[in-house]
PDB file of C-alpha atoms in Angstrom:
ATOM      1  CA  MET W  90      57.905 -44.957   9.355  1.00 76.00           C
ATOM      2  CA  THR W  91      57.653 -43.895   6.224  1.00 81.00           C
ATOM      3  CA  ILE W  92      57.027 -40.720   5.171  1.00 84.00           C
ATOM      4  CA  VAL W  93      55.149 -39.757   2.244  1.00 85.00           C
ATOM      5  CA  ALA W  94      55.654 -37.050   0.790  1.00 87.00           C
ATOM      6  CA  LEU W  95      53.314 -35.022  -0.910  1.00 92.00           C
ATOM      7  CA  ASP W  96      54.059 -32.491  -3.979  1.00 93.00           C
ATOM      8  CA  LEU W  97      51.041 -30.149  -3.666  1.00 94.00           C
ATOM      9  CA  ASP W  98      52.229 -29.180  -6.921  1.00 92.00           C
ATOM     10  CA  ARG W  99      50.595 -32.122  -8.176  1.00 94.00           C
ATOM     11  CA  PHE W 100      47.664 -31.729  -5.085  1.00 96.00           C
ATOM     12  CA  LEU W 101      44.654 -30.483  -7.425  1.00 95.00           C
ATOM     13  CA  PRO W 102      42.665 -30.017  -4.503  1.00 95.00           C
ATOM     14  CA  TYR W 103      45.485 -27.622  -3.236  1.00 96.00           C
ATOM     15  CA  ARG W 104      45.949 -26.439  -6.909  1.00 97.00           C
ATOM     16  CA  LEU W 105      42.463 -25.875  -7.648  1.00 96.00           C
ATOM     17  CA  SER W 106      42.255 -23.802  -4.695  1.00 95.00           C
ATOM     18  CA  TYR W 107      45.578 -21.259  -5.034  1.00 96.00           C
ATOM     19  CA  THR W 108      43.799 -21.345  -8.575  1.00 95.00           C
ATOM     20  CA  ALA W 109      40.574 -20.058  -7.604  1.00 93.00           C
ATOM     21  CA  SER W 110      42.744 -17.556  -4.636  1.00 94.00           C
ATOM     22  CA  LEU W 111      44.597 -16.339  -7.676  1.00 95.00           C
ATOM     23  CA  LEU W 112      41.931 -15.378  -9.895  1.00 92.00           C
ATOM     24  CA  SER W 113      40.295 -13.934  -6.585  1.00 90.00           C
ATOM     25  CA  ASP W 114      42.613 -11.802  -6.121  1.00 91.00           C
ATOM     26  CA  LEU W 115      43.169 -10.881  -9.669  1.00 92.00           C
ATOM     27  CA  ILE W 116      38.956  -9.375  -9.989  1.00 90.00           C
ATOM     28  CA  ALA W 117      38.867  -8.163  -6.848  1.00 88.00           C
ATOM     29  CA  GLY W 118      41.622  -6.091  -7.682  1.00 91.00           C
ATOM     30  CA  ALA W 119      40.276  -4.623 -10.595  1.00 90.00           C
ATOM     31  CA  TYR W 120      36.894  -4.466  -9.268  1.00 90.00           C
ATOM     32  CA  ALA W 121      38.774  -2.312  -6.633  1.00 91.00           C
ATOM     33  CA  ASP W 122      40.434  -0.263  -9.629  1.00 91.00           C
ATOM     34  CA  TRP W 123      37.785  -0.030 -11.543  1.00 90.00           C
ATOM     35  CA  PHE W 124      34.487   0.105  -9.935  1.00 92.00           C
ATOM     36  CA  ASP W 125      35.067   0.831  -5.782  1.00 92.00           C
ATOM     37  CA  ILE W 126      33.962  -2.704  -5.147  1.00 94.00           C
ATOM     38  CA  SER W 127      34.436  -5.309  -3.097  1.00 93.00           C
ATOM     39  CA  ILE W 128      34.776  -8.773  -5.009  1.00 90.00           C
ATOM     40  CA  LEU W 129      32.506  -9.881  -2.121  1.00 94.00           C
ATOM     41  CA  GLU W 130      30.932  -7.593  -1.967  1.00 96.00           C
ATOM     42  CA  TRP W 131      29.856  -8.308  -6.158  1.00 93.00           C
ATOM     43  CA  ARG W 132      28.993 -11.265  -5.175  1.00 93.00           C
ATOM     44  CA  VAL W 133      26.057 -10.056  -3.029  1.00 97.00           C
ATOM     45  CA  LEU W 134      26.060  -7.820  -6.132  1.00 96.00           C
ATOM     46  CA  ALA W 135      25.958 -10.029  -8.572  1.00 94.00           C
ATOM     47  CA  TRP W 136      23.757 -13.102  -7.567  1.00 96.00           C
ATOM     48  CA  VAL W 137      21.071  -9.729  -6.297  1.00 97.00           C
ATOM     49  CA  GLY W 138      21.669  -8.896 -10.208  1.00 95.00           C
ATOM     50  CA  GLN W 139      19.725 -12.382 -11.337  1.00 92.00           C
ATOM     51  CA  GLY W 140      16.127 -11.127 -11.052  1.00 81.00           C
ATOM     52  CA  LYS W 141      13.586 -10.287  -8.250  1.00 82.00           C
ATOM     53  CA  GLY W 142      14.600 -10.848  -4.927  1.00 92.00           C
ATOM     54  CA  ILE W 143      17.257 -13.005  -2.910  1.00 95.00           C
ATOM     55  CA  THR W 144      17.349 -13.657   0.465  1.00 95.00           C
ATOM     56  CA  GLN W 145      20.919 -12.838   1.880  1.00 96.00           C
ATOM     57  CA  GLN W 146      21.118 -16.592   3.046  1.00 95.00           C
ATOM     58  CA  GLU W 147      20.056 -17.933  -0.575  1.00 95.00           C
ATOM     59  CA  ILE W 148      23.015 -15.830  -1.181  1.00 97.00           C
ATOM     60  CA  CYS W 149      25.136 -18.213   1.581  1.00 97.00           C
ATOM     61  CA  VAL W 150      24.504 -20.703  -0.358  1.00 94.00           C
ATOM     62  CA  ARG W 151      25.174 -19.416  -3.728  1.00 93.00           C
ATOM     63  CA  THR W 152      28.298 -18.025  -3.178  1.00 93.00           C
ATOM     64  CA  ARG W 153      30.253 -20.111  -0.503  1.00 92.00           C
ATOM     65  CA  MET W 154      30.235 -17.013   1.848  1.00 95.00           C
ATOM     66  CA  ASP W 155      29.303 -17.035   5.636  1.00 96.00           C
ATOM     67  CA  LYS W 156      26.850 -15.505   6.669  1.00 96.00           C
ATOM     68  CA  VAL W 157      28.509 -13.062   9.098  1.00 98.00           C
ATOM     69  CA  ALA W 158      30.179 -12.114   4.877  1.00 97.00           C
ATOM     70  CA  VAL W 159      27.322 -11.550   3.009  1.00 98.00           C
ATOM     71  CA  SER W 160      25.189  -8.890   6.212  1.00 97.00           C
ATOM     72  CA  ARG W 161      28.136  -6.548   6.312  1.00 98.00           C
ATOM     73  CA  ALA W 162      27.941  -6.588   2.190  1.00 98.00           C
ATOM     74  CA  ALA W 163      24.925  -6.142   1.679  1.00 97.00           C
ATOM     75  CA  ILE W 164      25.491  -3.431   4.030  1.00 97.00           C
ATOM     76  CA  ALA W 165      28.315  -1.819   1.997  1.00 98.00           C
ATOM     77  CA  LEU W 166      25.650  -1.727  -0.205  1.00 98.00           C
ATOM     78  CA  SER W 167      22.972  -0.849   1.186  1.00 97.00           C
ATOM     79  CA  ARG W 168      24.354   2.280   2.431  1.00 97.00           C
ATOM     80  CA  ARG W 169      25.547   2.594  -0.953  1.00 97.00           C
ATOM     81  CA  GLY W 170      22.186   2.619  -1.656  1.00 97.00           C
ATOM     82  CA  MET W 171      22.793  -0.297  -4.102  1.00 97.00           C
ATOM     83  CA  ILE W 172      20.716  -2.992  -2.897  1.00 98.00           C
ATOM     84  CA  GLN W 173      17.494  -2.525  -0.559  1.00 96.00           C
ATOM     85  CA  LYS W 174      15.722  -4.736   1.177  1.00 95.00           C
ATOM     86  CA  LYS W 175      11.777  -5.387   0.831  1.00 93.00           C
ATOM     87  CA  PRO W 176       9.437  -7.914   2.870  1.00 91.00           C
ATOM     88  CA  ASN W 177       9.701 -11.387   1.907  1.00 90.00           C
ATOM     89  CA  VAL W 178       5.890 -12.758   1.352  1.00 88.00           C
ATOM     90  CA  SER W 179       7.042 -15.527   1.608  1.00 87.00           C
ATOM     91  CA  ASP W 180       9.064 -16.084   4.606  1.00 84.00           C
ATOM     92  CA  GLY W 181       7.825 -12.559   7.545  1.00 81.00           C
ATOM     93  CA  ARG W 182      11.492 -13.674   9.306  1.00 86.00           C
ATOM     94  CA  SER W 183      13.886 -12.862   5.556  1.00 88.00           C
ATOM     95  CA  ARG W 184      14.173  -9.935   3.480  1.00 93.00           C
ATOM     96  CA  LEU W 185      14.003 -10.035   0.050  1.00 96.00           C
ATOM     97  CA  LEU W 186      17.600  -7.567  -1.616  1.00 97.00           C
ATOM     98  CA  GLU W 187      16.272  -5.856  -4.674  1.00 97.00           C
ATOM     99  CA  LEU W 188      18.551  -3.720  -7.221  1.00 97.00           C
ATOM    100  CA  THR W 189      17.854  -0.124  -6.865  1.00 97.00           C
ATOM    101  CA  ALA W 190      18.559   1.434  -9.765  1.00 97.00           C
ATOM    102  CA  ASP W 191      21.892   3.127  -8.810  1.00 97.00           C
ATOM    103  CA  GLY W 192      22.335  -0.489  -8.698  1.00 97.00           C
ATOM    104  CA  GLU W 193      21.069  -1.751 -11.824  1.00 96.00           C
ATOM    105  CA  HIS W 194      23.076   0.708 -12.910  1.00 96.00           C
ATOM    106  CA  LEU W 195      26.708  -0.856 -11.328  1.00 96.00           C
ATOM    107  CA  TYR W 196      25.583  -4.388 -12.362  1.00 95.00           C
ATOM    108  CA  ARG W 197      25.716  -3.027 -16.156  1.00 95.00           C
ATOM    109  CA  GLN W 198      28.791  -1.637 -15.857  1.00 94.00           C
ATOM    110  CA  ILE W 199      30.600  -3.614 -14.521  1.00 93.00           C
ATOM    111  CA  ALA W 200      28.746  -7.145 -15.609  1.00 92.00           C
ATOM    112  CA  PRO W 201      30.933  -6.818 -19.505  1.00 94.00           C
ATOM    113  CA  ARG W 202      33.876  -6.095 -17.563  1.00 92.00           C
ATOM    114  CA  ALA W 203      33.121  -9.585 -15.496  1.00 91.00           C
ATOM    115  CA  LEU W 204      32.569 -11.062 -18.476  1.00 93.00           C
ATOM    116  CA  GLU W 205      35.851  -8.882 -20.888  1.00 94.00           C
ATOM    117  CA  LEU W 206      38.245 -10.149 -18.054  1.00 93.00           C
ATOM    118  CA  GLU W 207      36.892 -14.216 -18.560  1.00 94.00           C
ATOM    119  CA  HIS W 208      37.877 -14.085 -21.998  1.00 96.00           C
ATOM    120  CA  ARG W 209      40.932 -12.962 -21.523  1.00 96.00           C
ATOM    121  CA  LEU W 210      41.688 -15.262 -19.031  1.00 95.00           C
ATOM    122  CA  PHE W 211      39.833 -18.273 -20.815  1.00 97.00           C
ATOM    123  CA  ALA W 212      40.567 -17.021 -24.799  1.00 98.00           C
ATOM    124  CA  ARG W 213      44.082 -19.963 -25.159  1.00 98.00           C
ATOM    125  CA  PHE W 214      40.384 -22.517 -24.453  1.00 98.00           C
ATOM    126  CA  SER W 215      38.401 -24.380 -26.967  1.00 98.00           C
ATOM    127  CA  ALA W 216      35.408 -24.476 -26.483  1.00 98.00           C
ATOM    128  CA  ASP W 217      35.359 -27.925 -26.306  1.00 99.00           C
ATOM    129  CA  GLN W 218      38.056 -27.547 -24.066  1.00 99.00           C
ATOM    130  CA  LEU W 219      35.797 -25.612 -21.573  1.00 98.00           C
ATOM    131  CA  ALA W 220      32.818 -27.154 -21.495  1.00 98.00           C
ATOM    132  CA  ALA W 221      35.403 -30.811 -20.431  1.00 98.00           C
ATOM    133  CA  PHE W 222      36.890 -27.710 -17.748  1.00 98.00           C
ATOM    134  CA  THR W 223      33.013 -26.970 -16.881  1.00 98.00           C
ATOM    135  CA  THR W 224      31.804 -30.250 -16.651  1.00 98.00           C
ATOM    136  CA  MET W 225      34.551 -31.348 -14.718  1.00 98.00           C
ATOM    137  CA  LEU W 226      34.077 -29.220 -11.880  1.00 96.00           C
ATOM    138  CA  GLN W 227      30.429 -29.222 -11.412  1.00 97.00           C
ATOM    139  CA  GLN W 228      31.549 -33.320 -11.232  1.00 98.00           C
ATOM    140  CA  ILE W 229      33.748 -32.286  -8.774  1.00 97.00           C
ATOM    141  CA  ASP W 230      31.064 -30.428  -6.500  1.00 95.00           C
ATOM    142  CA  ASP W 231      28.807 -32.804  -7.264  1.00 96.00           C
ATOM    143  CA  GLU W 232      31.863 -35.089  -5.115  1.00 97.00           C
ATOM    144  CA  VAL W 233      32.465 -32.932  -2.749  1.00 95.00           C
ATOM    145  CA  VAL W 234      28.895 -32.577  -1.827  1.00 93.00           C
ATOM    146  CA  ARG W 235      28.684 -36.864  -2.104  1.00 95.00           C
ATOM    147  CA  LEU W 236      31.717 -37.435   0.562  1.00 96.00           C
ATOM    148  CA  LYS W 237      30.532 -34.665   3.362  1.00 92.00           C
ATOM    149  CA  SER W 238      27.554 -36.823   3.643  1.00 92.00           C
ATOM    150  CA  ILE W 239      29.099 -39.632   4.164  1.00 90.00           C
TER     151      ILE W 239
END
């Protein structure tokens, strides 16, 4: 029986996972140093900061975080006075998370630093390369969803 060699350095699913882990570690360290906030708390805060109220379930879907991680991050942010829970008039079983004034202040501090970090990470790429990369990521997302439904 012949064993098929799998070169992980060239296996794209592994490379995507590895690079995502490197990036997450970089971001987590930066946010912890700058703002004493975990990467999971930032993900929740960032989605809450996108608009007028979001449920924890919506955050789970948008971040691919499990509900326990989202719940813990939301509790930590709530205890620090960064988010508040409001009744969800369209679904009485859930609550909407919203930024407090302190949460908005923190969001306004972090967002420009996050964008600066993104700029530094991708500065060597042209606009066309970044657009192509973004398109490819969306195509991969779409294909994963399609394959999971088979």
